[in-house]
């Protein structure tokens, strides 16, 4: 098989969101709301268990019926994404109720994200090799500014975001849109992601698949390098 195009997932594949503690600290600092260290750490842990940070850990416990339905379709629209995640955040007591919306806003700023160390090198090598590159993500907001902030936007030929199409991975239709956007047939496309279920849906369309581990940035310095070996 000759690979002519590579599709990448966003969170946990190309970028990693900040820790829940860093997320909360940034918002408290911006709001100028002091919180004793022990309370801050406890609140961060509770937010993590709740699954309130988009791109972070999933909820540790089964969700109540009133949340589970929204959670299942959270990436199909910007509205459902915001509603789902702020509902999870509100399960945790914070010193000011306005912090829940502030937390949601914080996760969308470039400073909340870091690219994995090998991203630019791998994307640059793909471009030099004439390989089309796209990003296909289950997400409820526009991630393009994150790529621009880190100088990675020039490497990306197409962004296919679930909320802009009302379709979530693993639905093959989202991968089909991405392949069409790159002008590459699915059988000539490699999907790279960290989610076996969501990203693995590309195989039903005929794409090859390669999985990476969703690890902190410092713990995965060269997780994307094998992609260059796979394209030959």
mmCIF file of N, CA and C in Angstrom, residues 120-217:
data_model
loop_
_atom_site.group_PDB
_atom_site.id
_atom_site.type_symbol
_atom_site.label_atom_id
_atom_site.label_comp_id
_atom_site.label_asym_id
_atom_site.label_seq_id
_atom_site.Cartn_x
_atom_site.Cartn_y
_atom_site.Cartn_z
ATOM 1 N N UNK A 120 6.471 18.880 14.891
ATOM 2 C CA UNK A 120 6.933 19.705 13.779
ATOM 3 C C UNK A 120 7.857 18.931 12.856
ATOM 4 N N UNK A 121 8.739 18.125 13.413
ATOM 5 C CA UNK A 121 9.649 17.348 12.583
ATOM 6 C C UNK A 121 8.922 16.352 11.702
ATOM 7 N N UNK A 122 7.930 15.673 12.258
ATOM 8 C CA UNK A 122 7.177 14.683 11.486
ATOM 9 C C UNK A 122 6.321 15.359 10.417
ATOM 10 N N UNK A 123 5.629 16.436 10.790
ATOM 11 C CA UNK A 123 4.806 17.134 9.803
ATOM 12 C C UNK A 123 5.662 17.721 8.689
ATOM 13 N N UNK A 124 6.829 18.241 9.048
ATOM 14 C CA UNK A 124 7.727 18.789 8.039
ATOM 15 C C UNK A 124 8.228 17.727 7.086
ATOM 16 N N UNK A 125 8.553 16.552 7.631
ATOM 17 C CA UNK A 125 9.026 15.455 6.783
ATOM 18 C C UNK A 125 7.926 14.970 5.844
ATOM 19 N N UNK A 126 6.699 14.945 6.320
ATOM 20 C CA UNK A 126 5.587 14.542 5.457
ATOM 21 C C UNK A 126 5.390 15.532 4.319
ATOM 22 N N UNK A 127 5.478 16.810 4.630
ATOM 23 C CA UNK A 127 5.322 17.816 3.573
ATOM 24 C C UNK A 127 6.434 17.700 2.549
ATOM 25 N N UNK A 128 7.657 17.517 3.010
ATOM 26 C CA UNK A 128 8.788 17.367 2.090
ATOM 27 C C UNK A 128 8.626 16.137 1.210
ATOM 28 N N UNK A 129 7.958 15.118 1.744
ATOM 29 C CA UNK A 129 7.738 13.893 0.970
ATOM 30 C C UNK A 129 6.511 13.950 0.080
ATOM 31 N N UNK A 130 5.825 15.087 0.063
ATOM 32 C CA UNK A 130 4.653 15.224 -0.797
ATOM 33 C C UNK A 130 3.415 14.529 -0.273
ATOM 34 N N UNK A 131 3.376 14.253 1.024
ATOM 35 C CA UNK A 131 2.235 13.578 1.637
ATOM 36 C C UNK A 131 1.229 14.613 2.129
ATOM 37 N N UNK A 132 -0.016 14.454 1.735
ATOM 38 C CA UNK A 132 -1.068 15.354 2.193
ATOM 39 C C UNK A 132 -1.363 15.087 3.668
ATOM 40 N N UNK A 133 -1.591 16.142 4.431
ATOM 41 C CA UNK A 133 -1.806 16.008 5.874
ATOM 42 C C UNK A 133 -3.092 16.711 6.277
ATOM 43 N N UNK A 134 -3.909 16.024 7.076
ATOM 44 C CA UNK A 134 -5.132 16.614 7.600
ATOM 45 C C UNK A 134 -5.296 16.313 9.070
ATOM 46 N N UNK A 135 -6.143 17.081 9.713
ATOM 47 C CA UNK A 135 -6.502 16.856 11.109
ATOM 48 C C UNK A 135 -7.986 16.533 11.155
ATOM 49 N N UNK A 136 -8.336 15.427 11.788
ATOM 50 C CA UNK A 136 -9.740 15.052 11.952
ATOM 51 C C UNK A 136 -9.970 14.809 13.439
ATOM 52 N N UNK A 137 -10.849 15.611 14.029
ATOM 53 C CA UNK A 137 -10.967 15.626 15.483
ATOM 54 C C UNK A 137 -12.415 15.648 15.943
ATOM 55 N N UNK A 138 -12.692 14.877 16.996
ATOM 56 C CA UNK A 138 -13.938 15.022 17.733
ATOM 57 C C UNK A 138 -13.750 16.193 18.688
ATOM 58 N N UNK A 139 -14.434 17.284 18.430
ATOM 59 C CA UNK A 139 -14.188 18.516 19.182
ATOM 60 C C UNK A 139 -15.379 19.450 19.027
ATOM 61 N N UNK A 140 -15.515 20.394 19.952
ATOM 62 C CA UNK A 140 -16.645 21.317 19.902
ATOM 63 C C UNK A 140 -16.250 22.760 19.715
ATOM 64 N N UNK A 141 -15.033 23.020 19.263
ATOM 65 C CA UNK A 141 -14.539 24.393 19.088
ATOM 66 C C UNK A 141 -13.446 24.408 18.023
ATOM 67 N N UNK A 142 -13.105 25.605 17.566
ATOM 68 C CA UNK A 142 -12.158 25.747 16.461
ATOM 69 C C UNK A 142 -10.722 25.664 16.965
ATOM 70 N N UNK A 143 -10.038 24.577 16.633
ATOM 71 C CA UNK A 143 -8.664 24.373 17.092
ATOM 72 C C UNK A 143 -7.621 25.020 16.185
ATOM 73 N N UNK A 144 -8.028 25.610 15.088
ATOM 74 C CA UNK A 144 -7.064 26.195 14.145
ATOM 75 C C UNK A 144 -6.133 27.216 14.803
ATOM 76 N N UNK A 145 -6.657 28.091 15.697
ATOM 77 C CA UNK A 145 -5.751 29.049 16.343
ATOM 78 C C UNK A 145 -4.634 28.401 17.151
ATOM 79 N N UNK A 146 -4.857 27.203 17.661
ATOM 80 C CA UNK A 146 -3.803 26.495 18.401
ATOM 81 C C UNK A 146 -2.661 26.145 17.450
ATOM 82 N N UNK A 147 -2.995 25.632 16.284
ATOM 83 C CA UNK A 147 -1.970 25.302 15.295
ATOM 84 C C UNK A 147 -1.235 26.551 14.830
ATOM 85 N N UNK A 148 -1.980 27.635 14.628
ATOM 86 C CA UNK A 148 -1.332 28.869 14.194
ATOM 87 C C UNK A 148 -0.388 29.406 15.262
ATOM 88 N N UNK A 149 -0.789 29.311 16.520
ATOM 89 C CA UNK A 149 0.035 29.837 17.613
ATOM 90 C C UNK A 149 1.380 29.129 17.705
ATOM 91 N N UNK A 150 1.414 27.861 17.322
ATOM 92 C CA UNK A 150 2.658 27.088 17.401
ATOM 93 C C UNK A 150 3.351 26.946 16.048
ATOM 94 N N UNK A 151 2.891 27.695 15.053
ATOM 95 C CA UNK A 151 3.531 27.677 13.753
ATOM 96 C C UNK A 151 3.332 26.392 12.972
ATOM 97 N N UNK A 152 2.295 25.629 13.294
ATOM 98 C CA UNK A 152 2.077 24.338 12.648
ATOM 99 C C UNK A 152 0.995 24.365 11.573
ATOM 100 N N UNK A 153 0.271 25.450 11.486
ATOM 101 C CA UNK A 153 -0.816 25.538 10.516
ATOM 102 C C UNK A 153 -0.358 25.331 9.066
ATOM 103 N N UNK A 154 0.827 25.828 8.654
ATOM 104 C CA UNK A 154 1.238 25.633 7.258
ATOM 105 C C UNK A 154 1.385 24.168 6.837
ATOM 106 N N UNK A 155 1.511 23.273 7.796
ATOM 107 C CA UNK A 155 1.680 21.856 7.463
ATOM 108 C C UNK A 155 0.338 21.152 7.209
ATOM 109 N N UNK A 156 -0.757 21.789 7.595
ATOM 110 C CA UNK A 156 -2.059 21.126 7.568
ATOM 111 C C UNK A 156 -2.837 21.530 6.326
ATOM 112 N N UNK A 157 -3.218 20.527 5.532
ATOM 113 C CA UNK A 157 -3.965 20.793 4.315
ATOM 114 C C UNK A 157 -5.456 20.903 4.529
ATOM 115 N N UNK A 158 -5.980 20.291 5.596
ATOM 116 C CA UNK A 158 -7.418 20.340 5.858
ATOM 117 C C UNK A 158 -7.682 20.047 7.327
ATOM 118 N N UNK A 159 -8.652 20.757 7.871
ATOM 119 C CA UNK A 159 -9.142 20.486 9.222
ATOM 120 C C UNK A 159 -10.575 19.985 9.098
ATOM 121 N N UNK A 160 -10.848 18.827 9.653
ATOM 122 C CA UNK A 160 -12.204 18.278 9.639
ATOM 123 C C UNK A 160 -12.602 18.057 11.092
ATOM 124 N N UNK A 161 -13.472 18.935 11.575
ATOM 125 C CA UNK A 161 -13.835 18.974 12.983
ATOM 126 C C UNK A 161 -15.281 18.522 13.153
ATOM 127 N N UNK A 162 -15.507 17.643 14.094
ATOM 128 C CA UNK A 162 -16.816 17.014 14.236
ATOM 129 C C UNK A 162 -17.945 18.022 14.384
ATOM 130 N N UNK A 163 -17.730 19.063 15.183
ATOM 131 C CA UNK A 163 -18.821 20.008 15.445
ATOM 132 C C UNK A 163 -19.207 20.804 14.203
ATOM 133 N N UNK A 164 -18.294 20.908 13.238
ATOM 134 C CA UNK A 164 -18.606 21.633 12.009
ATOM 135 C C UNK A 164 -19.398 20.779 11.013
ATOM 136 N N UNK A 165 -19.463 19.479 11.286
ATOM 137 C CA UNK A 165 -20.161 18.566 10.373
ATOM 138 C C UNK A 165 -21.300 17.810 11.049
ATOM 139 N N UNK A 166 -21.425 17.932 12.368
ATOM 140 C CA UNK A 166 -22.468 17.220 13.087
ATOM 141 C C UNK A 166 -22.270 15.721 13.098
ATOM 142 N N UNK A 167 -21.022 15.286 12.950
ATOM 143 C CA UNK A 167 -20.682 13.854 12.896
ATOM 144 C C UNK A 167 -19.483 13.603 13.800
ATOM 145 N N UNK A 168 -19.532 12.541 14.586
ATOM 146 C CA UNK A 168 -18.418 12.185 15.454
ATOM 147 C C UNK A 168 -17.731 10.918 14.965
ATOM 148 N N UNK A 169 -16.414 10.873 15.128
ATOM 149 C CA UNK A 169 -15.733 9.589 15.003
ATOM 150 C C UNK A 169 -16.324 8.643 16.063
ATOM 151 N N UNK A 170 -16.500 7.372 15.777
ATOM 152 C CA UNK A 170 -15.948 6.592 14.663
ATOM 153 C C UNK A 170 -16.802 6.543 13.399
ATOM 154 N N UNK A 171 -17.798 7.395 13.263
ATOM 155 C CA UNK A 171 -18.620 7.424 12.059
ATOM 156 C C UNK A 171 -17.717 7.595 10.836
ATOM 157 N N UNK A 172 -17.804 6.679 9.907
ATOM 158 C CA UNK A 172 -16.921 6.713 8.739
ATOM 159 C C UNK A 172 -17.141 7.951 7.868
ATOM 160 N N UNK A 173 -18.294 8.580 8.012
ATOM 161 C CA UNK A 173 -18.560 9.760 7.179
ATOM 162 C C UNK A 173 -17.578 10.899 7.473
ATOM 163 N N UNK A 174 -17.140 11.007 8.721
ATOM 164 C CA UNK A 174 -16.201 12.078 9.044
ATOM 165 C C UNK A 174 -14.843 11.809 8.402
ATOM 166 N N UNK A 175 -14.417 10.568 8.407
ATOM 167 C CA UNK A 175 -13.157 10.216 7.739
ATOM 168 C C UNK A 175 -13.270 10.403 6.229
ATOM 169 N N UNK A 176 -14.435 10.111 5.692
ATOM 170 C CA UNK A 176 -14.644 10.285 4.255
ATOM 171 C C UNK A 176 -14.541 11.761 3.876
ATOM 172 N N UNK A 177 -15.112 12.633 4.702
ATOM 173 C CA UNK A 177 -14.999 14.075 4.458
ATOM 174 C C UNK A 177 -13.531 14.492 4.468
ATOM 175 N N UNK A 178 -12.769 13.946 5.409
ATOM 176 C CA UNK A 178 -11.352 14.298 5.523
ATOM 177 C C UNK A 178 -10.564 13.821 4.311
ATOM 178 N N UNK A 179 -10.814 12.612 3.873
ATOM 179 C CA UNK A 179 -10.109 12.098 2.692
ATOM 180 C C UNK A 179 -10.447 12.930 1.455
ATOM 181 N N UNK A 180 -11.730 13.266 1.308
ATOM 182 C CA UNK A 180 -12.133 14.095 0.174
ATOM 183 C C UNK A 180 -11.453 15.463 0.226
ATOM 184 N N UNK A 181 -11.347 16.018 1.426
ATOM 185 C CA UNK A 181 -10.736 17.340 1.575
ATOM 186 C C UNK A 181 -9.271 17.327 1.159
ATOM 187 N N UNK A 182 -8.609 16.197 1.381
ATOM 188 C CA UNK A 182 -7.201 16.064 0.988
ATOM 189 C C UNK A 182 -7.042 15.602 -0.453
ATOM 190 N N UNK A 183 -8.129 15.107 -1.037
ATOM 191 C CA UNK A 183 -8.045 14.586 -2.393
ATOM 192 C C UNK A 183 -7.309 13.265 -2.461
ATOM 193 N N UNK A 184 -7.434 12.467 -1.406
ATOM 194 C CA UNK A 184 -6.735 11.182 -1.318
ATOM 195 C C UNK A 184 -7.761 10.079 -1.035
ATOM 196 N N UNK A 185 -7.651 8.959 -1.715
ATOM 197 C CA UNK A 185 -8.559 7.845 -1.500
ATOM 198 C C UNK A 185 -8.321 7.234 -0.116
ATOM 199 N N UNK A 186 -9.361 6.728 0.538
ATOM 200 C CA UNK A 186 -9.194 6.131 1.860
ATOM 201 C C UNK A 186 -8.138 5.024 1.904
ATOM 202 N N UNK A 187 -8.091 4.225 0.857
ATOM 203 C CA UNK A 187 -7.121 3.109 0.840
ATOM 204 C C UNK A 187 -5.680 3.595 0.713
ATOM 205 N N UNK A 188 -5.500 4.869 0.417
ATOM 206 C CA UNK A 188 -4.158 5.462 0.344
ATOM 207 C C UNK A 188 -3.878 6.384 1.529
ATOM 208 N N UNK A 189 -4.702 6.238 2.578
ATOM 209 C CA UNK A 189 -4.652 7.156 3.713
ATOM 210 C C UNK A 189 -4.318 6.411 5.003
ATOM 211 N N UNK A 190 -3.501 7.040 5.825
ATOM 212 C CA UNK A 190 -3.163 6.526 7.157
ATOM 213 C C UNK A 190 -3.805 7.429 8.202
ATOM 214 N N UNK A 191 -4.559 6.842 9.122
ATOM 215 C CA UNK A 191 -5.147 7.582 10.248
ATOM 216 C C UNK A 191 -4.287 7.350 11.476
ATOM 217 N N UNK A 192 -3.877 8.433 12.134
ATOM 218 C CA UNK A 192 -3.044 8.340 13.328
ATOM 219 C C UNK A 192 -3.818 8.935 14.506
ATOM 220 N N UNK A 193 -4.019 8.150 15.545
ATOM 221 C CA UNK A 193 -4.775 8.635 16.689
ATOM 222 C C UNK A 193 -4.469 7.861 17.951
ATOM 223 N N UNK A 194 -5.107 8.269 19.035
ATOM 224 C CA UNK A 194 -4.855 7.641 20.335
ATOM 225 C C UNK A 194 -6.047 6.867 20.867
ATOM 226 N N UNK A 195 -7.192 6.965 20.201
ATOM 227 C CA UNK A 195 -8.424 6.348 20.679
ATOM 228 C C UNK A 195 -8.779 5.151 19.797
ATOM 229 N N UNK A 196 -8.665 3.961 20.377
ATOM 230 C CA UNK A 196 -8.915 2.738 19.584
ATOM 231 C C UNK A 196 -10.307 2.716 18.985
ATOM 232 N N UNK A 197 -11.285 3.180 19.722
ATOM 233 C CA UNK A 197 -12.655 3.133 19.214
ATOM 234 C C UNK A 197 -12.903 4.252 18.202
ATOM 235 N N UNK A 198 -12.678 5.495 18.611
ATOM 236 C CA UNK A 198 -13.014 6.624 17.737
ATOM 237 C C UNK A 198 -12.142 6.657 16.491
ATOM 238 N N UNK A 199 -10.832 6.637 16.662
ATOM 239 C CA UNK A 199 -9.926 6.719 15.518
ATOM 240 C C UNK A 199 -9.906 5.427 14.715
ATOM 241 N N UNK A 200 -10.158 4.327 15.416
ATOM 242 C CA UNK A 200 -10.185 3.036 14.727
ATOM 243 C C UNK A 200 -11.309 2.908 13.727
ATOM 244 N N UNK A 201 -12.302 3.801 13.802
ATOM 245 C CA UNK A 201 -13.395 3.759 12.835
ATOM 246 C C UNK A 201 -12.941 3.979 11.404
ATOM 247 N N UNK A 202 -11.747 4.558 11.231
ATOM 248 C CA UNK A 202 -11.237 4.802 9.879
ATOM 249 C C UNK A 202 -10.983 3.510 9.116
ATOM 250 N N UNK A 203 -10.749 2.421 9.828
ATOM 251 C CA UNK A 203 -10.460 1.159 9.141
ATOM 252 C C UNK A 203 -11.669 0.657 8.354
ATOM 253 N N UNK A 204 -12.875 0.979 8.831
ATOM 254 C CA UNK A 204 -14.083 0.543 8.128
ATOM 255 C C UNK A 204 -14.217 1.230 6.771
ATOM 256 N N UNK A 205 -13.531 2.350 6.603
ATOM 257 C CA UNK A 205 -13.543 3.063 5.328
ATOM 258 C C UNK A 205 -12.427 2.581 4.408
ATOM 259 N N UNK A 206 -11.494 1.817 4.969
ATOM 260 C CA UNK A 206 -10.376 1.313 4.172
ATOM 261 C C UNK A 206 -9.048 1.965 4.476
ATOM 262 N N UNK A 207 -9.027 2.869 5.460
ATOM 263 C CA UNK A 207 -7.772 3.522 5.834
ATOM 264 C C UNK A 207 -6.898 2.589 6.653
ATOM 265 N N UNK A 208 -5.596 2.775 6.549
ATOM 266 C CA UNK A 208 -4.670 2.136 7.481
ATOM 267 C C UNK A 208 -4.735 2.911 8.795
ATOM 268 N N UNK A 209 -4.279 2.304 9.877
ATOM 269 C CA UNK A 209 -4.376 2.944 11.182
ATOM 270 C C UNK A 209 -3.093 2.757 11.965
ATOM 271 N N UNK A 210 -2.728 3.800 12.711
ATOM 272 C CA UNK A 210 -1.585 3.706 13.629
ATOM 273 C C UNK A 210 -1.964 4.426 14.909
ATOM 274 N N UNK A 211 -1.782 3.747 16.034
ATOM 275 C CA UNK A 211 -2.143 4.325 17.318
ATOM 276 C C UNK A 211 -0.915 4.804 18.080
ATOM 277 N N UNK A 212 -1.095 5.916 18.789
ATOM 278 C CA UNK A 212 -0.074 6.430 19.694
ATOM 279 C C UNK A 212 -0.671 6.449 21.097
ATOM 280 N N UNK A 213 0.191 6.559 22.094
ATOM 281 C CA UNK A 213 -0.270 6.602 23.477
ATOM 282 C C UNK A 213 -0.563 8.039 23.897
ATOM 283 N N UNK A 214 -1.690 8.229 24.578
ATOM 284 C CA UNK A 214 -2.078 9.556 25.073
ATOM 285 C C UNK A 214 -1.343 9.787 26.391
ATOM 286 N N UNK A 215 -0.140 10.307 26.290
ATOM 287 C CA UNK A 215 0.733 10.507 27.443
ATOM 288 C C UNK A 215 1.064 11.985 27.602
ATOM 289 N N UNK A 216 1.540 12.388 28.790
ATOM 290 C CA UNK A 216 2.052 13.758 28.930
ATOM 291 C C UNK A 216 3.162 14.024 27.926
ATOM 292 N N UNK A 217 3.316 15.281 27.546
ATOM 293 C CA UNK A 217 4.278 15.662 26.514
ATOM 294 C C UNK A 217 5.689 15.177 26.835
#
